[in-house]
mmCIF file of C-alpha atoms in Angstrom:
data_model
loop_
_atom_site.group_PDB
_atom_site.id
_atom_site.type_symbol
_atom_site.label_atom_id
_atom_site.label_comp_id
_atom_site.label_asym_id
_atom_site.label_seq_id
_atom_site.Cartn_x
_atom_site.Cartn_y
_atom_site.Cartn_z
ATOM 1 C CA UNK A 173 12.145 -30.231 8.790
ATOM 2 C CA UNK A 174 11.294 -28.199 5.704
ATOM 3 C CA UNK A 175 7.794 -27.512 7.022
ATOM 4 C CA UNK A 176 9.271 -25.758 10.061
ATOM 5 C CA UNK A 177 11.457 -23.679 7.739
ATOM 6 C CA UNK A 178 8.382 -22.759 5.677
ATOM 7 C CA UNK A 179 6.419 -21.611 8.730
ATOM 8 C CA UNK A 180 9.451 -19.719 9.970
ATOM 9 C CA UNK A 181 9.377 -17.811 6.681
ATOM 10 C CA UNK A 182 5.648 -17.107 7.102
ATOM 11 C CA UNK A 183 6.134 -15.886 10.670
ATOM 12 C CA UNK A 184 9.077 -13.613 10.002
ATOM 13 C CA UNK A 185 7.749 -12.341 6.674
ATOM 14 C CA UNK A 186 4.345 -11.620 8.191
ATOM 15 C CA UNK A 187 5.795 -9.768 11.172
ATOM 16 C CA UNK A 188 7.709 -7.454 8.834
ATOM 17 C CA UNK A 189 4.830 -6.862 6.402
ATOM 18 C CA UNK A 190 1.933 -6.369 8.825
ATOM 19 C CA UNK A 191 3.597 -3.483 10.676
ATOM 20 C CA UNK A 192 2.072 -0.097 9.721
ATOM 21 C CA UNK A 193 4.011 1.240 6.773
ATOM 22 C CA UNK A 194 3.817 3.167 3.535
ATOM 23 C CA UNK A 195 2.575 0.236 1.450
ATOM 24 C CA UNK A 196 -0.128 -0.740 3.919
ATOM 25 C CA UNK A 197 -1.414 2.808 4.367
ATOM 26 C CA UNK A 198 -1.666 3.327 0.598
ATOM 27 C CA UNK A 199 -3.364 -0.005 -0.075
ATOM 28 C CA UNK A 200 -5.811 0.550 2.797
ATOM 29 C CA UNK A 201 -6.894 3.871 1.314
ATOM 30 C CA UNK A 202 -7.230 2.384 -2.177
ATOM 31 C CA UNK A 203 -9.339 -0.418 -0.741
ATOM 32 C CA UNK A 204 -11.626 2.001 1.089
ATOM 33 C CA UNK A 205 -12.115 4.038 -2.083
ATOM 34 C CA UNK A 206 -12.506 0.956 -4.271
ATOM 35 C CA UNK A 207 -9.978 2.312 -6.779
ATOM 36 C CA UNK A 208 -7.775 -0.167 -8.629
ATOM 37 C CA UNK A 209 -7.541 -2.380 -5.527
ATOM 38 C CA UNK A 210 -6.589 -5.570 -7.359
ATOM 39 C CA UNK A 211 -3.965 -3.744 -9.424
ATOM 40 C CA UNK A 212 -2.364 -2.088 -6.391
ATOM 41 C CA UNK A 213 -2.484 -5.278 -4.316
ATOM 42 C CA UNK A 214 -0.908 -7.230 -7.181
ATOM 43 C CA UNK A 215 1.877 -4.640 -7.511
ATOM 44 C CA UNK A 216 2.587 -4.744 -3.764
ATOM 45 C CA UNK A 217 2.639 -8.539 -3.775
ATOM 46 C CA UNK A 218 4.769 -8.738 -6.913
ATOM 47 C CA UNK A 219 7.341 -6.257 -5.612
ATOM 48 C CA UNK A 220 7.487 -8.017 -2.250
ATOM 49 C CA UNK A 221 8.043 -11.377 -3.930
ATOM 50 C CA UNK A 222 10.759 -9.829 -6.100
ATOM 51 C CA UNK A 223 12.549 -8.311 -3.091
ATOM 52 C CA UNK A 224 12.308 -11.551 -1.110
ATOM 53 C CA UNK A 225 13.796 -13.445 -4.045
ATOM 54 C CA UNK A 226 16.607 -10.925 -4.332
ATOM 55 C CA UNK A 227 17.270 -11.150 -0.609
ATOM 56 C CA UNK A 228 17.519 -14.924 -0.551
ATOM 57 C CA UNK A 229 19.939 -14.744 -3.484
ATOM 58 C CA UNK A 230 23.331 -13.089 -3.146
ATOM 59 C CA UNK A 231 21.885 -9.622 -3.842
ATOM 60 C CA UNK A 232 20.986 -9.156 -0.183
ATOM 61 C CA UNK A 233 24.614 -9.472 0.881
ATOM 62 C CA UNK A 234 25.761 -7.087 -1.858
ATOM 63 C CA UNK A 235 23.272 -4.376 -0.832
ATOM 64 C CA UNK A 236 24.120 -4.754 2.852
ATOM 65 C CA UNK A 237 27.842 -4.313 2.174
ATOM 66 C CA UNK A 238 27.478 -1.232 -0.091
ATOM 67 C CA UNK A 239 27.215 1.844 2.157
ATOM 68 C CA UNK A 240 26.887 4.273 -0.773
ATOM 69 C CA UNK A 241 23.976 2.344 -2.280
ATOM 70 C CA UNK A 242 22.199 2.138 1.072
ATOM 71 C CA UNK A 243 22.683 5.885 1.576
ATOM 72 C CA UNK A 244 21.223 6.658 -1.851
ATOM 73 C CA UNK A 245 18.215 4.441 -1.163
ATOM 74 C CA UNK A 246 17.636 6.178 2.176
ATOM 75 C CA UNK A 247 17.719 9.715 0.729
ATOM 76 C CA UNK A 248 15.477 8.889 -2.242
ATOM 77 C CA UNK A 249 12.986 7.115 -0.024
ATOM 78 C CA UNK A 250 12.902 9.925 2.556
ATOM 79 C CA UNK A 251 12.183 12.563 -0.104
ATOM 80 C CA UNK A 252 9.365 10.515 -1.593
ATOM 81 C CA UNK A 253 7.778 9.794 1.802
ATOM 82 C CA UNK A 254 7.960 13.464 2.843
ATOM 83 C CA UNK A 255 6.066 14.437 -0.324
ATOM 84 C CA UNK A 256 3.469 11.699 0.148
ATOM 85 C CA UNK A 257 2.976 12.831 3.747
ATOM 86 C CA UNK A 258 2.480 16.419 2.591
ATOM 87 C CA UNK A 259 -0.294 15.285 0.254
ATOM 88 C CA UNK A 260 -1.943 13.361 3.093
ATOM 89 C CA UNK A 261 -1.899 16.506 5.273
ATOM 90 C CA UNK A 262 -3.554 18.467 2.465
ATOM 91 C CA UNK A 263 -6.206 15.747 2.126
ATOM 92 C CA UNK A 264 -6.814 15.824 5.898
ATOM 93 C CA UNK A 265 -7.230 19.608 5.726
ATOM 94 C CA UNK A 266 -10.000 19.216 3.141
ATOM 95 C CA UNK A 267 -11.806 16.012 4.193
ATOM 96 C CA UNK A 268 -14.767 14.464 2.410
ATOM 97 C CA UNK A 269 -16.837 11.317 2.729
ATOM 98 C CA UNK A 270 -16.542 8.266 0.538
ATOM 99 C CA UNK A 271 -15.848 9.279 -3.045
ATOM 100 C CA UNK A 272 -19.173 9.041 -4.876
ATOM 101 C CA UNK A 273 -17.341 7.966 -8.025
ATOM 102 C CA UNK A 274 -15.609 5.030 -6.370
ATOM 103 C CA UNK A 275 -16.909 1.746 -7.830
ATOM 104 C CA UNK A 276 -19.295 0.050 -5.419
ATOM 105 C CA UNK A 277 -19.223 2.941 -2.945
ATOM 106 C CA UNK A 278 -22.343 4.472 -1.459
ATOM 107 C CA UNK A 279 -23.085 7.967 -2.682
ATOM 108 C CA UNK A 280 -22.465 10.706 -0.137
ATOM 109 C CA UNK A 281 -22.252 14.468 -0.166
ATOM 110 C CA UNK A 282 -20.725 16.782 2.402
ATOM 111 C CA UNK A 283 -23.105 19.165 4.125
ATOM 112 C CA UNK A 284 -21.929 22.662 5.162
ATOM 113 C CA UNK A 285 -21.634 21.449 8.762
ATOM 114 C CA UNK A 286 -19.269 18.662 7.669
ATOM 115 C CA UNK A 287 -21.807 15.872 8.209
ATOM 116 C CA UNK A 288 -22.284 13.270 5.514
ATOM 117 C CA UNK A 289 -25.736 13.231 3.906
ATOM 118 C CA UNK A 290 -27.205 11.130 1.153
ATOM 119 C CA UNK A 291 -27.016 12.691 -2.279
ATOM 120 C CA UNK A 292 -30.211 12.986 -4.345
ATOM 121 C CA UNK A 293 -31.022 9.934 -6.399
ATOM 122 C CA UNK A 294 -30.536 10.349 -10.154
ATOM 123 C CA UNK A 295 -33.639 10.948 -12.269
ATOM 124 C CA UNK A 296 -34.918 8.124 -14.413
ATOM 125 C CA UNK A 297 -33.815 8.354 -18.017
ATOM 126 C CA UNK A 298 -35.833 7.255 -21.007
ATOM 127 C CA UNK A 299 -34.554 4.211 -22.829
ATOM 128 C CA UNK A 300 -34.422 6.274 -26.010
ATOM 129 C CA UNK A 301 -32.244 8.988 -24.497
ATOM 130 C CA UNK A 302 -28.705 9.029 -25.881
ATOM 131 C CA UNK A 303 -25.995 7.879 -23.533
ATOM 132 C CA UNK A 304 -24.126 10.703 -21.865
ATOM 133 C CA UNK A 305 -20.527 11.118 -22.856
ATOM 134 C CA UNK A 306 -18.081 10.248 -20.070
ATOM 135 C CA UNK A 307 -17.098 13.363 -18.149
ATOM 136 C CA UNK A 308 -13.669 14.264 -16.785
ATOM 137 C CA UNK A 309 -14.385 12.563 -13.454
ATOM 138 C CA UNK A 310 -15.377 9.288 -15.134
ATOM 139 C CA UNK A 311 -12.314 9.422 -17.348
ATOM 140 C CA UNK A 312 -10.125 9.991 -14.292
ATOM 141 C CA UNK A 313 -11.329 6.739 -12.772
ATOM 142 C CA UNK A 314 -10.077 4.810 -15.777
ATOM 143 C CA UNK A 315 -6.546 6.156 -15.426
ATOM 144 C CA UNK A 316 -4.523 3.563 -13.627
ATOM 145 C CA UNK A 317 -1.180 5.247 -14.194
ATOM 146 C CA UNK A 318 -1.034 7.353 -10.998
ATOM 147 C CA UNK A 319 -2.106 4.439 -8.786
ATOM 148 C CA UNK A 320 0.352 2.107 -10.493
ATOM 149 C CA UNK A 321 3.253 4.544 -10.173
ATOM 150 C CA UNK A 322 2.506 5.231 -6.509
ATOM 151 C CA UNK A 323 2.280 1.525 -5.680
ATOM 152 C CA UNK A 324 5.582 0.853 -7.449
ATOM 153 C CA UNK A 325 7.311 3.789 -5.753
ATOM 154 C CA UNK A 326 6.085 2.868 -2.272
ATOM 155 C CA UNK A 327 7.177 -0.723 -2.849
ATOM 156 C CA UNK A 328 10.558 -0.190 -4.499
ATOM 157 C CA UNK A 329 11.694 3.257 -3.269
ATOM 158 C CA UNK A 330 11.001 2.428 0.368
ATOM 159 C CA UNK A 331 14.365 1.830 2.089
ATOM 160 C CA UNK A 332 12.680 -0.106 4.885
ATOM 161 C CA UNK A 333 11.468 -2.605 2.299
ATOM 162 C CA UNK A 334 15.037 -3.095 1.101
ATOM 163 C CA UNK A 335 16.521 -3.266 4.588
ATOM 164 C CA UNK A 336 13.842 -5.558 6.031
ATOM 165 C CA UNK A 337 12.997 -7.691 3.016
ATOM 166 C CA UNK A 338 16.255 -7.880 1.087
ATOM 167 C CA UNK A 339 18.866 -7.584 3.838
ATOM 168 C CA UNK A 340 17.164 -9.064 6.919
ATOM 169 C CA UNK A 341 15.175 -11.831 5.238
ATOM 170 C CA UNK A 342 18.143 -12.512 2.973
ATOM 171 C CA UNK A 343 20.495 -12.895 5.929
ATOM 172 C CA UNK A 344 18.134 -15.228 7.790
ATOM 173 C CA UNK A 345 17.332 -17.151 4.634
ATOM 174 C CA UNK A 346 21.037 -17.732 4.046
ATOM 175 C CA UNK A 347 21.219 -19.509 7.418
ATOM 176 C CA UNK A 348 18.662 -22.143 6.444
ATOM 177 C CA UNK A 349 19.913 -25.677 5.755
ATOM 178 C CA UNK A 350 21.031 -26.026 2.151
ATOM 179 C CA UNK A 351 19.776 -24.410 -1.018
ATOM 180 C CA UNK A 352 16.386 -26.100 -0.689
ATOM 181 C CA UNK A 353 15.969 -24.675 2.805
ATOM 182 C CA UNK A 354 16.593 -21.153 1.529
ATOM 183 C CA UNK A 355 13.963 -21.501 -1.170
ATOM 184 C CA UNK A 356 11.407 -23.017 1.231
ATOM 185 C CA UNK A 357 12.023 -20.140 3.660
ATOM 186 C CA UNK A 358 11.524 -17.656 0.815
ATOM 187 C CA UNK A 359 8.300 -19.439 -0.219
ATOM 188 C CA UNK A 360 6.978 -19.034 3.327
ATOM 189 C CA UNK A 361 7.769 -15.310 3.375
ATOM 190 C CA UNK A 362 6.170 -14.882 -0.063
ATOM 191 C CA UNK A 363 3.030 -16.695 1.132
ATOM 192 C CA UNK A 364 2.735 -14.256 4.040
ATOM 193 C CA UNK A 365 2.905 -11.365 1.574
ATOM 194 C CA UNK A 366 0.209 -12.857 -0.665
ATOM 195 C CA UNK A 367 -2.146 -13.452 2.259
ATOM 196 C CA UNK A 368 -1.653 -10.061 3.899
ATOM 197 C CA UNK A 369 -2.008 -7.816 0.868
ATOM 198 C CA UNK A 370 -5.037 -9.769 -0.377
ATOM 199 C CA UNK A 371 -6.808 -9.443 2.980
ATOM 200 C CA UNK A 372 -5.855 -5.780 3.398
ATOM 201 C CA UNK A 373 -6.976 -4.637 -0.045
ATOM 202 C CA UNK A 374 -10.198 -6.628 -0.253
ATOM 203 C CA UNK A 375 -11.117 -6.467 3.434
ATOM 204 C CA UNK A 376 -10.851 -2.678 3.608
ATOM 205 C CA UNK A 377 -14.309 -2.349 2.020
ATOM 206 C CA UNK A 378 -15.823 -3.696 5.244
ATOM 207 C CA UNK A 379 -14.904 -0.363 6.846
ATOM 208 C CA UNK A 380 -16.663 1.654 4.127
ATOM 209 C CA UNK A 381 -19.685 2.658 6.295
ATOM 210 C CA UNK A 382 -17.358 4.243 8.848
ATOM 211 C CA UNK A 383 -15.485 6.182 6.196
ATOM 212 C CA UNK A 384 -18.676 7.706 4.821
ATOM 213 C CA UNK A 385 -17.976 10.409 7.418
ATOM 214 C CA UNK A 386 -15.505 13.181 6.512
ATOM 215 C CA UNK A 387 -14.018 13.142 10.019
ATOM 216 C CA UNK A 388 -12.991 9.498 9.611
ATOM 217 C CA UNK A 389 -11.019 10.423 6.489
ATOM 218 C CA UNK A 390 -9.393 13.306 8.376
ATOM 219 C CA UNK A 391 -8.165 10.874 11.036
ATOM 220 C CA UNK A 392 -6.974 8.334 8.456
ATOM 221 C CA UNK A 393 -5.118 10.922 6.372
ATOM 222 C CA UNK A 394 -3.568 12.347 9.527
ATOM 223 C CA UNK A 395 -2.329 8.894 10.552
ATOM 224 C CA UNK A 396 -0.997 8.289 7.045
ATOM 225 C CA UNK A 397 0.898 11.600 7.105
ATOM 226 C CA UNK A 398 2.345 10.844 10.548
ATOM 227 C CA UNK A 399 3.399 7.372 9.390
ATOM 228 C CA UNK A 400 5.051 8.650 6.213
ATOM 229 C CA UNK A 401 6.902 11.465 7.971
ATOM 230 C CA UNK A 402 7.913 9.200 10.847
ATOM 231 C CA UNK A 403 9.452 6.694 8.441
ATOM 232 C CA UNK A 404 11.132 9.486 6.468
ATOM 233 C CA UNK A 405 12.660 11.003 9.618
ATOM 234 C CA UNK A 406 13.921 7.597 10.727
ATOM 235 C CA UNK A 407 15.733 7.327 7.395
ATOM 236 C CA UNK A 408 17.345 10.757 7.667
ATOM 237 C CA UNK A 409 18.229 10.368 11.354
ATOM 238 C CA UNK A 410 18.506 6.617 11.943
#
């Protein structure tokens, strides 16, 4: 009996998470660039687990019954998604290949024609040569703050996450038999989140050869912008 409830949670949770959305688009791009993938995936998973837990508790019913709170969440989320979409359009306007500074990424440069070409190999350095001081680009890679803030915002300021995860999963979870049934259902939905975000973040590197081409990034950024703006418009005009 409880096993069927668990798999029901996996099925419903997975169907809501796997759909193209703000979180997935962001994590896919981080995975392709190899930038703070584990951190961003952990944030997405942690926020999803938190929202599922809130939904299964009484918080889901409170949010669903508060029209003012839902309206505030919609407006804040729409503004954030519009801005993120604008940045994606700007990135699509100025495409490049795989970032040569991304950990584990192949090194590419953009030729004047827009084709990706291999960058010159670095010259050998004598063992006695002093180590070069980290430049601004290397220092930028160590900054996790922007990636962390974006992952948190896309996870917690996304009204669809609240409506789908907190309200919908919470309502269905409340219909499960007894308190144990609700928790087993929530565990199934949380398991779906753990599996999906792990596969998305770590599996994205398999597509790295394709995204060595600037045109592939232009298409991806264009799809990300369309997704963000589409979600934002659906919040403003439901």
